[in-house]
XYZ file of C-alpha atoms in Angstrom:
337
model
C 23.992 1.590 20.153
C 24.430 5.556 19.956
C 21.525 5.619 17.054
C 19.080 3.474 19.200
C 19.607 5.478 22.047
C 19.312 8.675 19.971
C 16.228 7.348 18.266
C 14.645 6.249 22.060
C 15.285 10.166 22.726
C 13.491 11.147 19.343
C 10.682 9.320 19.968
C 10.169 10.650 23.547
C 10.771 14.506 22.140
C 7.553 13.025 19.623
C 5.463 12.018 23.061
C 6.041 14.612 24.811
C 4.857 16.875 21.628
C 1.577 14.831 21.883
C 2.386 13.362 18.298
C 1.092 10.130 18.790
C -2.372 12.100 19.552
C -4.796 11.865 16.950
C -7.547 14.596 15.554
C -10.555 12.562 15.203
C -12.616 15.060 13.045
C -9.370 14.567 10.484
C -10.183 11.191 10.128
C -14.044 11.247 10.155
C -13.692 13.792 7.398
C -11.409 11.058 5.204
C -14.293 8.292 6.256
C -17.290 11.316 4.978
C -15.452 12.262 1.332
C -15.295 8.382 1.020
C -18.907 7.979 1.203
C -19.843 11.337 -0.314
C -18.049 9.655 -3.553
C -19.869 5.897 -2.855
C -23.564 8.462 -3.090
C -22.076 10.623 -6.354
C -20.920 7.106 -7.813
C -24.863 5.835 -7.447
C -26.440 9.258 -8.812
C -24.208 9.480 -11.622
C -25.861 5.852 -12.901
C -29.343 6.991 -11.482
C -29.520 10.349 -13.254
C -27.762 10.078 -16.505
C -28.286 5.941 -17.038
C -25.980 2.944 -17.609
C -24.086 4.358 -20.905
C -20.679 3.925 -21.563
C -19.735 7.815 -20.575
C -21.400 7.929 -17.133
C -19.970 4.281 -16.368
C -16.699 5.070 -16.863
C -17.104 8.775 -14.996
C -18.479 5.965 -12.233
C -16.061 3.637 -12.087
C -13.329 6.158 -11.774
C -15.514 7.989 -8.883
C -15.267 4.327 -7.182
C -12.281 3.535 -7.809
C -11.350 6.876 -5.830
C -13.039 5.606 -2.925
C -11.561 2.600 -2.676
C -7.985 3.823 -3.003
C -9.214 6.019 0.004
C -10.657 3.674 1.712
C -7.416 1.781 1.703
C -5.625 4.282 2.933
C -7.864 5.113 5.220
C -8.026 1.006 6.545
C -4.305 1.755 6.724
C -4.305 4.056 9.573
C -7.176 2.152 11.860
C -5.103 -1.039 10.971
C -1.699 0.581 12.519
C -4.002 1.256 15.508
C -3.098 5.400 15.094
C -6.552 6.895 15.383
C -8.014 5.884 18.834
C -6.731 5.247 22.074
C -7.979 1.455 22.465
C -7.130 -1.448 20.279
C -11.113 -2.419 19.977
C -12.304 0.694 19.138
C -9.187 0.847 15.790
C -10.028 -2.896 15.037
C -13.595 -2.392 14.759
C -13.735 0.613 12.671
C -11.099 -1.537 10.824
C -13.270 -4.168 9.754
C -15.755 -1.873 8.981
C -13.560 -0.093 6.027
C -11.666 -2.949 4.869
C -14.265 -5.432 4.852
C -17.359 -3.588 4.031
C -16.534 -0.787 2.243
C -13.420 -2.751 0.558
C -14.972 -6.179 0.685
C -11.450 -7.295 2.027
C -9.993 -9.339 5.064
C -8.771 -7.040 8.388
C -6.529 -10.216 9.559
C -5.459 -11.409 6.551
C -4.160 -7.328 6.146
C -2.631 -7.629 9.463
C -0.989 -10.951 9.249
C 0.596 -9.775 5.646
C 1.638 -6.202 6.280
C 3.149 -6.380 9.708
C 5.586 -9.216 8.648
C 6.472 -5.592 6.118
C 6.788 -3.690 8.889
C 8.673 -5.989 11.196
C 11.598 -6.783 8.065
C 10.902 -4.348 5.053
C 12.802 -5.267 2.251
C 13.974 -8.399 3.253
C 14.303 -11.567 1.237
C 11.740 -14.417 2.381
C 10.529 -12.698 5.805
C 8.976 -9.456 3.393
C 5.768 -10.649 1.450
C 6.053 -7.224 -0.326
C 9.052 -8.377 -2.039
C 7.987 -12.047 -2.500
C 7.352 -11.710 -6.504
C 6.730 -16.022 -7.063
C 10.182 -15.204 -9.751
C 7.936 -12.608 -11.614
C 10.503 -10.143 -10.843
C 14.428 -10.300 -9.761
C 14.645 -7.202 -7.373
C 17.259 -5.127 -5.520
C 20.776 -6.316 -6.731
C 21.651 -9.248 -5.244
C 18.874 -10.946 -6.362
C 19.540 -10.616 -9.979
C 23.036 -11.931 -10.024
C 21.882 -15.085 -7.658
C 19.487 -15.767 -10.502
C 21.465 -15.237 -13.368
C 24.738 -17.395 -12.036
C 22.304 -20.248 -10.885
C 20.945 -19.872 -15.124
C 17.098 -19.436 -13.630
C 14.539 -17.626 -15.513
C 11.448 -18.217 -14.855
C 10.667 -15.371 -16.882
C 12.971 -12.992 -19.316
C 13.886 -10.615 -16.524
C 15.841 -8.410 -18.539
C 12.558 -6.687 -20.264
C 10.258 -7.100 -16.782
C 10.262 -2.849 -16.395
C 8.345 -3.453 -19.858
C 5.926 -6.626 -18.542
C 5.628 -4.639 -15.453
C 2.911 -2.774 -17.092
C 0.894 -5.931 -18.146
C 0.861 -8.143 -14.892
C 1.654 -5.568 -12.409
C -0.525 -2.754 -11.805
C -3.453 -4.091 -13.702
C -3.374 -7.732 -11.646
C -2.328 -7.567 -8.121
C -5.591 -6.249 -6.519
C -7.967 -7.462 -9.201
C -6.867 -11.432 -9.334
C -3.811 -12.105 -7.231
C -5.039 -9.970 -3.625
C -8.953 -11.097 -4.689
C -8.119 -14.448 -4.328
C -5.497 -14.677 -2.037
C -8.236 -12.944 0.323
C -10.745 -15.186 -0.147
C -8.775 -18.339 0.117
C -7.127 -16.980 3.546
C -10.805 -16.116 5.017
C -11.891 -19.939 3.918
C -8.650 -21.885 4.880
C -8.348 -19.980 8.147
C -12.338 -20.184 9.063
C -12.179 -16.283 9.214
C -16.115 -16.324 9.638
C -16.075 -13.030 10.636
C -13.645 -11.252 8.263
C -15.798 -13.333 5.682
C -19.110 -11.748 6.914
C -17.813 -8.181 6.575
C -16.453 -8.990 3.221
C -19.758 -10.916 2.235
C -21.675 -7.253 3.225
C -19.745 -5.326 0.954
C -20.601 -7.209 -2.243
C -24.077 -7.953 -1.073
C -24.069 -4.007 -1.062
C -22.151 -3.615 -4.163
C -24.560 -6.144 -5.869
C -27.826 -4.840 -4.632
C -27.120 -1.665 -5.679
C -25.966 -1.986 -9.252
C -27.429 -4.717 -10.553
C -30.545 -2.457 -11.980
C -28.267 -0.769 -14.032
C -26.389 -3.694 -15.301
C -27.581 -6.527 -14.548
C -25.442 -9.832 -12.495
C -22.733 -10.657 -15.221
C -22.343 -6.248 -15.993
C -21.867 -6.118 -12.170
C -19.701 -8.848 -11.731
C -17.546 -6.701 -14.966
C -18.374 -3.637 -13.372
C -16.759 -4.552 -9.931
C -13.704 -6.296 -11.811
C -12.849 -2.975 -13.676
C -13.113 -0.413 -10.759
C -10.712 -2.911 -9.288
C -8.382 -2.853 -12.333
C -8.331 0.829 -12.306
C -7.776 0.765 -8.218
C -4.673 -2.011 -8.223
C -2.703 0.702 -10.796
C -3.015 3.582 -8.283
C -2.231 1.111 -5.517
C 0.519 -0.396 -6.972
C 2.333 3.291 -8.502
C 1.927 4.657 -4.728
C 3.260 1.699 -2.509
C 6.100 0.802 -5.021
C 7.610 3.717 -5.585
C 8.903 4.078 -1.378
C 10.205 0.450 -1.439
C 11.522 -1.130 -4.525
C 13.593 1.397 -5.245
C 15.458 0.878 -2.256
C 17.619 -1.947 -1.043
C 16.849 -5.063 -1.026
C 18.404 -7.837 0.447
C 18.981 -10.399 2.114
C 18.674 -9.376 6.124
C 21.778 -7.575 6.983
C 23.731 -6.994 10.651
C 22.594 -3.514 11.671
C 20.304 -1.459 14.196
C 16.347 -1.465 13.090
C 16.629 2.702 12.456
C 19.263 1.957 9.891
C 17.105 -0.551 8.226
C 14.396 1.442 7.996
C 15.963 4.256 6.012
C 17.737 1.988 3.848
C 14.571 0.569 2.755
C 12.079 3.710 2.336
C 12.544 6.832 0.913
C 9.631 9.657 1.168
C 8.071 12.112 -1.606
C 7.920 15.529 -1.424
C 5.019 17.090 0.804
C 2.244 18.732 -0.990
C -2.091 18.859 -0.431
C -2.373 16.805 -3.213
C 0.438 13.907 -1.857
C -0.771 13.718 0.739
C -4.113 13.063 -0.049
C -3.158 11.075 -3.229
C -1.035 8.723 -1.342
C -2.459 8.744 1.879
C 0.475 10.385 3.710
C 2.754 7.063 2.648
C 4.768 9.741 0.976
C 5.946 9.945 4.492
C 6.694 6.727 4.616
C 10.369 7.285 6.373
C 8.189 8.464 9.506
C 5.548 6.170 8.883
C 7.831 2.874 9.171
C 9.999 4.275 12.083
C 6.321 5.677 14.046
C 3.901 2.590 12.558
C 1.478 3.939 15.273
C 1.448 8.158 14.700
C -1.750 9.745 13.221
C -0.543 10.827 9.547
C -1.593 14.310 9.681
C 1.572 14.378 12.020
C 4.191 12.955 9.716
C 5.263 16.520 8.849
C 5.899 17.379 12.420
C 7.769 14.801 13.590
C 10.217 14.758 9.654
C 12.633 17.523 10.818
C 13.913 15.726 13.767
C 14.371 12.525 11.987
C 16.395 14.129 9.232
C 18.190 15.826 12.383
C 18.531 12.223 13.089
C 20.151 10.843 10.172
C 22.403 14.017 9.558
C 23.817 13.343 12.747
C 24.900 9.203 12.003
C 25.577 10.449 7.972
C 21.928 8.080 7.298
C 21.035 8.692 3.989
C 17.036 10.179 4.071
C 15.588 10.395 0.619
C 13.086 12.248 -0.527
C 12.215 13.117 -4.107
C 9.099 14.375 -6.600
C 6.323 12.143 -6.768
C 7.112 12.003 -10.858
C 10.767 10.799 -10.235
C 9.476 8.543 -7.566
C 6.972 6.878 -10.272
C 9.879 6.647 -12.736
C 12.437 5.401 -10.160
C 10.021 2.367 -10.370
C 10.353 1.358 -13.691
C 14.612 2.364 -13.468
C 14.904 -0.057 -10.956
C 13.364 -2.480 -12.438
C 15.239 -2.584 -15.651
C 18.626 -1.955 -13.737
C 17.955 -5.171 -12.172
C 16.956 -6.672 -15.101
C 20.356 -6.059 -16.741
C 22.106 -7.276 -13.752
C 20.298 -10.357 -13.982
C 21.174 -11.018 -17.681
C 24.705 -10.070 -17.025
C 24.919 -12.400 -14.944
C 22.751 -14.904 -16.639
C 25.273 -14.460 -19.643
C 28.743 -13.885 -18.087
């Protein structure tokens, strides 16, 4: 009860500092560099022609903009950039559905459930792997007494590479997106989505015709899901996970995120989630105020002896794949023993 009230107090010192206030030219600068790389992607092509050098050089330019874009979806999604709901949902569906050619509700539905219980067994979609992967360490040993093994868990920091980062976005998220806008009759979502690859198509099919499109699309994809997979990993898998526990929602929070260390290009690279400590306990703060608001929540946990982690985005990136094979080893101890 003494951390809720203290945290009540926190985020009233965080009002009354006008933190939930957002800079709108910050954010209309993220939405220009987005579309300044969508025009560099399209005179790249137009200038030097469809050979393999300047379609690569493109593809990475796009898949840029996408990773931005998401990021950028991020913040209008969490309603954190203008005052009323309509105006944030609308500019929503503009950058996840046309510039992403992706589904605002089917983004909402998924990543609040996150929000609500991150880290949680079977109310956390983040850490519902279909027995891919045995996280956390409770998990593992559930598995490996019960003899399941769906898949050999103890080398999955090793298949990690093959069906993790190079699938989720590409196959799993593409059709998982379209199948929620059909089942659901998401007409709308659907439209926006339907504009981005009308766009997509129209404008690079004269340099590679429909099937080179349709291969063109799928690897800017590939190359997005790996950056989008390394950055929203390495805050939560790392951490506990469980099944829920008995404990006040501040406490939860830290003991399933951990941040990475502040710098230009962090922040721009992960699109302030290396914040993500003050982006899970403030799901509604403009990001460019994450650094404000991080002393007092340390302040925070110092005083209650919380654990706040924060660590190199390098050790953050390896703490993925350590995890993973530490609860890979758990499971075939137990799977064994």
């Amino acid at each position: 009860s003494q951390i809720t009230e203290d945290f009540r107090a926190l985020r009233k010192v965080a009002e009354d500092m006008n933190l939930f206030k957002s800079n709108h030219l910050f954010f209309l600068v993220l939405l220009a560099h987005i579309i300044v790389m969508e025009s560099i992607a399209w005179f790249i092509l137009f200038y030097f022609g469809n050979g393999w050098i300047p379609t690569i050089i493109t593809a990475f330019v796009l898949a840029t903009s996408q990773a931005q874009a998401g990021w950028l979806q991020h913040d209008y999604g969490h309603l954190s950039v203008y005052k009323k709901s309509t105006w944030n949902h609308f500019v929503h569906k503009f950058i996840i559905g046309h510039l992403k050619g992706a589904s605002a509700n089917w983004w909402n539905h998924r990543h609040f459930q996150h929000h609500a219980k991150p880290n949680i067994f079977h109310k956390d979609p983040d850490v519902n792997m279909l027995h891919v992967f045995v996280l956390g360490e409770s998990q593992p040993i559930e598995y490996g007494k019960k003899k399941l093994k769906y898949l050999p868990y103890n080398h999955q920091h090793e298949y990690f590479f093959l069906i993790g980062p190079p699938l989720l976005i590409p196959v799993y998220f593409q059709y998982q997106i379209m199948m929620t806008m059909i089942v659901r009759h998401d007409w709308v979502d659907l439209a926006w989505a339907l504009s981005y690859y009308a766009r997509f198509f129209i404008t690079y099919i004269p340099f590679y015709g429909i099937l080179g499109t349709v291969l063109f699309l799928n690897f800017i994809r590939f190359l997005e899901s790996h950056w989008f997979v390394w950055v929203t990993q390495m805050n939560h898998i790392v951490m506990e996970i469980d099944h829920e526990p008995y404990r006040d929602w501040f406490s939860n929070q830290l003991a399933a995120t951990c941040n990475v260390e502040q710098s230009f290009f962090n922040d721009w690279f992960s699109g302030h989630l290396n914040f993500q400590i003050e982006h899970h306990l403030f799901p509604t703060m403009p990001r460019h105020n994450f650094h404000k608001v991080a002393p007092l929540v340390k302040s925070l946990c110092a005083k209650h002896g919380i654990k706040y982690q924060e660590k190199p985005l390098l050790r953050a990136l390896q703490d993925i794949i350590r995890s993973l094979k530490k609860s890979g080893e758990l499971w075939l101890d137990a799977y064994l023993h």
